[in-house]
Amino acid sequence: MKKLVGLILGWVLVSLGSSGWAAQSIFDFGSTNGLSGPVGSDHFSVSTNGLTLTAYGFNADNSLHGLFWKQGGPDEQGIGLTNTLDTELTLIGGTSIANYIQIDVSQVTNFPSAQIRVQSVTDGEEFNVFGSNTKGVIGTLIATGLTNENSFVNIPDWGQYGFISVAVTPQGSTRPSDNLLMDAIAVIPEPGVLSLVLAGIVGLGLLRHRAR
């Protein structure tokens, strides 16, 4: 009996480890580090539950661009770019993307779903999400015209791309000053995994009770 209990306990621990120990893992690039000012680099990494995501700043021509931590209030926190309007992601004349922030999500593509949170999306501003398998290439447009401000939204086609990018949605020359901040990515484990873990814990408790 003790051997069986030990096996179940081991299985529970392995399952917990594979599920990230929680309902979701949030990789926050700007809101919680308390820092404000230039990152001092064109990339920045965040680790959660033993997994790491790295953000890179790029110009539209795919050249690297320095990152900037911004703390401007409840809905103005995140990671932007140095030497841009309000140190945020921007447009060229309102008609084309000037720059983007790309996240290396290759360590978490095995999770069944993920969400992204963007801040400073105000006054009719919108953002686009792109997927790519090459660093420094913005890639395929997978979501456009998103208006979710400071709230998580699902990333379409999750698992197909090792890099996810965020940029301002161009809405025309009448909106040349639209800008926004990349904030966080959350990955969500398979609900069935969590159910199995809970079932294992319950089973372990029953076995221990019967063994007494």
Short mmCIF file of C-alpha atoms in Angstrom, two decimals:
data_model
loop_
_atom_site.label_atom_id
_atom_site.label_comp_id
_atom_site.label_asym_id
_atom_site.label_seq_id
_atom_site.Cartn_x
_atom_site.Cartn_y
_atom_site.Cartn_z
CA MET A 1 0.00 0.00 0.00
CA LYS A 2 2.77 2.44 0.90
CA LYS A 3 4.41 1.78 -2.46
CA LEU A 4 1.15 2.54 -4.29
CA VAL A 5 0.68 5.73 -2.30
CA GLY A 6 4.22 6.76 -3.19
CA LEU A 7 3.58 6.14 -6.88
CA ILE A 8 0.41 8.24 -6.82
CA LEU A 9 2.19 11.04 -4.94
CA GLY A 10 4.96 11.01 -7.53
CA TRP A 11 2.42 11.17 -10.36
CA VAL A 12 0.65 14.11 -8.70
CA LEU A 13 3.91 16.05 -8.35
CA VAL A 14 4.88 15.42 -11.98
CA SER A 15 1.42 16.50 -13.13
CA LEU A 16 1.61 19.65 -11.05
CA GLY A 17 4.98 20.48 -12.53
CA SER A 18 3.78 19.96 -16.09
CA SER A 19 0.71 22.12 -15.52
CA GLY A 20 2.69 25.10 -14.25
CA TRP A 21 1.37 24.69 -10.66
CA ALA A 22 -1.52 27.09 -11.36
CA ALA A 23 -4.53 27.83 -13.52
CA GLN A 24 -2.36 30.12 -15.62
CA SER A 25 1.14 31.55 -15.78
CA ILE A 26 1.40 35.30 -16.38
CA PHE A 27 4.52 36.82 -17.92
CA ASP A 28 4.27 40.51 -17.02
CA PHE A 29 6.71 42.72 -18.93
CA GLY A 30 5.85 46.06 -17.40
CA SER A 31 3.16 46.39 -14.78
CA THR A 32 4.75 44.70 -11.78
CA ASN A 33 8.50 45.29 -11.93
CA GLY A 34 8.17 48.84 -10.56
CA LEU A 35 10.78 50.12 -13.00
CA SER A 36 10.44 53.19 -15.20
CA GLY A 37 12.83 54.34 -17.90
CA PRO A 38 14.95 52.82 -20.65
CA VAL A 39 15.57 49.09 -20.31
CA GLY A 40 19.09 49.67 -21.61
CA SER A 41 18.70 46.96 -24.21
CA ASP A 42 16.58 45.92 -27.19
CA HIS A 43 15.36 42.83 -25.30
CA PHE A 44 14.06 41.89 -21.87
CA SER A 45 13.16 38.50 -20.35
CA VAL A 46 10.52 37.51 -17.80
CA SER A 47 10.48 34.11 -16.05
CA THR A 48 7.52 32.40 -14.38
CA ASN A 49 7.32 28.84 -13.04
CA GLY A 50 10.65 27.94 -14.62
CA LEU A 51 9.67 29.22 -18.08
CA THR A 52 11.07 32.30 -19.80
CA LEU A 53 9.62 34.67 -22.41
CA THR A 54 11.75 37.39 -24.03
CA ALA A 55 10.50 40.65 -25.54
CA TYR A 56 12.37 42.37 -28.39
CA GLY A 57 11.88 45.85 -29.82
CA PHE A 58 11.90 46.25 -33.60
CA ASN A 59 11.38 48.98 -36.18
CA ALA A 60 9.21 48.36 -39.22
CA ASP A 61 12.34 47.55 -41.25
CA ASN A 62 13.07 44.77 -38.68
CA SER A 63 16.07 46.57 -37.19
CA LEU A 64 16.30 46.35 -33.41
CA HIS A 65 14.93 49.18 -31.24
CA GLY A 66 15.60 49.86 -27.53
CA LEU A 67 12.86 48.98 -25.05
CA PHE A 68 11.37 51.32 -22.43
CA TRP A 69 9.57 50.53 -19.16
CA LYS A 70 6.64 52.88 -18.64
CA GLN A 71 4.71 53.51 -15.44
CA GLY A 72 2.14 56.17 -16.29
CA GLY A 73 -0.90 55.20 -14.26
CA PRO A 74 -3.33 52.26 -13.93
CA ASP A 75 -3.79 51.81 -17.70
CA GLU A 76 -0.47 53.25 -18.86
CA GLN A 77 1.91 50.56 -17.63
CA GLY A 78 3.90 48.24 -19.82
CA ILE A 79 6.85 48.06 -22.14
CA GLY A 80 7.31 50.49 -25.03
CA LEU A 81 10.19 51.87 -27.06
CA THR A 82 12.79 54.56 -26.57
CA ASN A 83 12.65 57.81 -28.56
CA THR A 84 9.07 57.39 -29.83
CA LEU A 85 5.89 59.36 -29.16
CA ASP A 86 5.13 58.87 -25.44
CA THR A 87 7.77 56.08 -25.52
CA GLU A 88 5.10 53.72 -26.92
CA LEU A 89 4.48 51.68 -30.07
CA THR A 90 3.64 54.08 -32.90
CA LEU A 91 2.62 54.58 -36.52
CA ILE A 92 4.02 56.38 -39.55
CA GLY A 93 1.51 59.09 -40.43
CA GLY A 94 -1.31 56.91 -39.19
CA THR A 95 -1.14 54.75 -42.31
CA SER A 96 1.59 52.19 -41.58
CA ILE A 97 3.28 50.47 -38.65
CA ALA A 98 6.41 52.23 -37.41
CA ASN A 99 7.57 49.57 -34.96
CA TYR A 100 6.54 46.48 -33.03
CA ILE A 101 7.37 44.42 -29.97
CA GLN A 102 7.96 40.73 -30.55
CA ILE A 103 7.77 38.07 -27.83
CA ASP A 104 9.66 34.79 -28.04
CA VAL A 105 7.02 32.32 -26.81
CA SER A 106 8.80 29.16 -27.95
CA GLN A 107 9.02 27.76 -24.40
CA VAL A 108 5.24 27.83 -23.90
CA THR A 109 3.75 26.84 -27.26
CA ASN A 110 2.92 23.42 -25.78
CA PHE A 111 0.21 25.07 -23.66
CA PRO A 112 -3.20 24.73 -25.34
CA SER A 113 -4.05 28.45 -25.26
CA ALA A 114 -2.67 31.86 -24.39
CA GLN A 115 -3.81 35.45 -24.01
CA ILE A 116 -2.22 38.85 -24.44
CA ARG A 117 -2.74 42.12 -22.54
CA VAL A 118 -2.03 45.54 -24.03
CA GLN A 119 -2.29 48.90 -22.27
CA SER A 120 -2.78 52.53 -23.26
CA VAL A 121 -5.44 51.53 -25.81
CA THR A 122 -7.57 54.66 -25.51
CA ASP A 123 -9.70 57.07 -27.55
CA GLY A 124 -10.48 54.61 -30.34
CA GLU A 125 -6.99 53.16 -30.65
CA GLU A 126 -6.62 49.57 -31.83
CA PHE A 127 -3.86 46.97 -31.99
CA ASN A 128 -2.79 44.08 -34.22
CA VAL A 129 -1.28 40.72 -33.26
CA PHE A 130 1.09 38.83 -35.56
CA GLY A 131 2.57 35.34 -35.51
CA SER A 132 5.99 34.38 -36.85
CA ASN A 133 8.55 31.60 -36.62
CA THR A 134 11.48 33.93 -37.28
CA LYS A 135 12.90 36.47 -34.87
CA GLY A 136 12.84 39.96 -36.35
CA VAL A 137 10.12 39.18 -38.89
CA ILE A 138 6.71 40.49 -37.86
CA GLY A 139 5.02 37.61 -39.68
CA THR A 140 1.37 36.78 -40.32
CA LEU A 141 -1.49 38.99 -39.13
CA ILE A 142 -3.62 36.80 -36.84
CA ALA A 143 -5.77 39.45 -35.11
CA THR A 144 -6.58 43.03 -36.08
CA GLY A 145 -8.54 45.98 -34.78
CA LEU A 146 -8.45 44.79 -31.16
CA THR A 147 -9.61 47.34 -28.60
CA ASN A 148 -9.17 45.40 -25.34
CA GLU A 149 -7.55 47.82 -22.91
CA ASN A 150 -5.77 46.43 -19.87
CA SER A 151 -7.58 43.08 -20.18
CA PHE A 152 -6.50 39.74 -21.56
CA VAL A 153 -7.65 38.65 -25.02
CA ASN A 154 -7.11 35.25 -26.67
CA ILE A 155 -4.23 34.84 -29.12
CA PRO A 156 -5.57 33.11 -32.26
CA ASP A 157 -3.73 30.15 -33.84
CA TRP A 158 -1.79 29.59 -30.62
CA GLY A 159 0.95 26.98 -30.91
CA GLN A 160 1.62 27.58 -34.59
CA TYR A 161 4.16 30.34 -34.03
CA GLY A 162 7.26 30.68 -31.87
CA PHE A 163 7.04 34.48 -31.87
CA ILE A 164 4.06 36.76 -31.21
CA SER A 165 4.22 40.47 -32.12
CA VAL A 166 2.12 43.49 -31.17
CA ALA A 167 1.74 46.70 -33.18
CA VAL A 168 -0.66 49.62 -33.47
CA THR A 169 -3.46 49.18 -36.01
CA PRO A 170 -3.16 51.83 -38.75
CA GLN A 171 -6.51 53.61 -39.11
CA GLY A 172 -5.59 56.31 -41.60
CA SER A 173 -3.93 59.71 -41.79
CA THR A 174 -6.51 61.26 -39.46
CA ARG A 175 -5.02 59.21 -36.58
CA PRO A 176 -1.24 59.70 -36.84
CA SER A 177 -0.68 59.74 -33.07
CA ASP A 178 -2.19 56.40 -32.07
CA ASN A 179 0.16 54.56 -29.70
CA LEU A 180 0.10 51.80 -27.07
CA LEU A 181 2.11 49.54 -24.74
CA MET A 182 2.79 45.81 -24.67
CA ASP A 183 2.07 44.50 -21.17
CA ALA A 184 1.72 40.76 -20.54
CA ILE A 185 1.12 37.26 -21.90
CA ALA A 186 -0.73 34.54 -19.99
CA VAL A 187 -0.54 30.85 -20.88
CA ILE A 188 -3.29 28.49 -19.76
CA PRO A 189 -2.81 24.74 -19.17
CA GLU A 190 -5.22 22.08 -20.36
CA PRO A 191 -8.23 22.01 -17.97
CA GLY A 192 -8.14 18.22 -18.12
CA VAL A 193 -4.62 18.19 -16.65
CA LEU A 194 -5.77 20.14 -13.62
CA SER A 195 -8.73 17.80 -13.20
CA LEU A 196 -6.41 14.78 -13.24
CA VAL A 197 -4.16 16.41 -10.67
CA LEU A 198 -7.12 17.08 -8.36
CA ALA A 199 -8.35 13.52 -8.86
CA GLY A 200 -4.91 12.22 -7.93
CA ILE A 201 -4.85 14.28 -4.76
CA VAL A 202 -8.29 12.99 -3.76
CA GLY A 203 -7.25 9.41 -4.52
CA LEU A 204 -4.11 9.82 -2.46
CA GLY A 205 -6.17 11.02 0.48
CA LEU A 206 -8.54 8.04 0.25
CA LEU A 207 -5.67 5.55 0.10
CA ARG A 208 -4.03 7.08 3.14
CA HIS A 209 -7.33 6.98 5.00
CA ARG A 210 -7.87 3.26 4.20
CA ALA A 211 -4.31 2.42 5.16
CA ARG A 212 -4.85 3.58 8.73
#
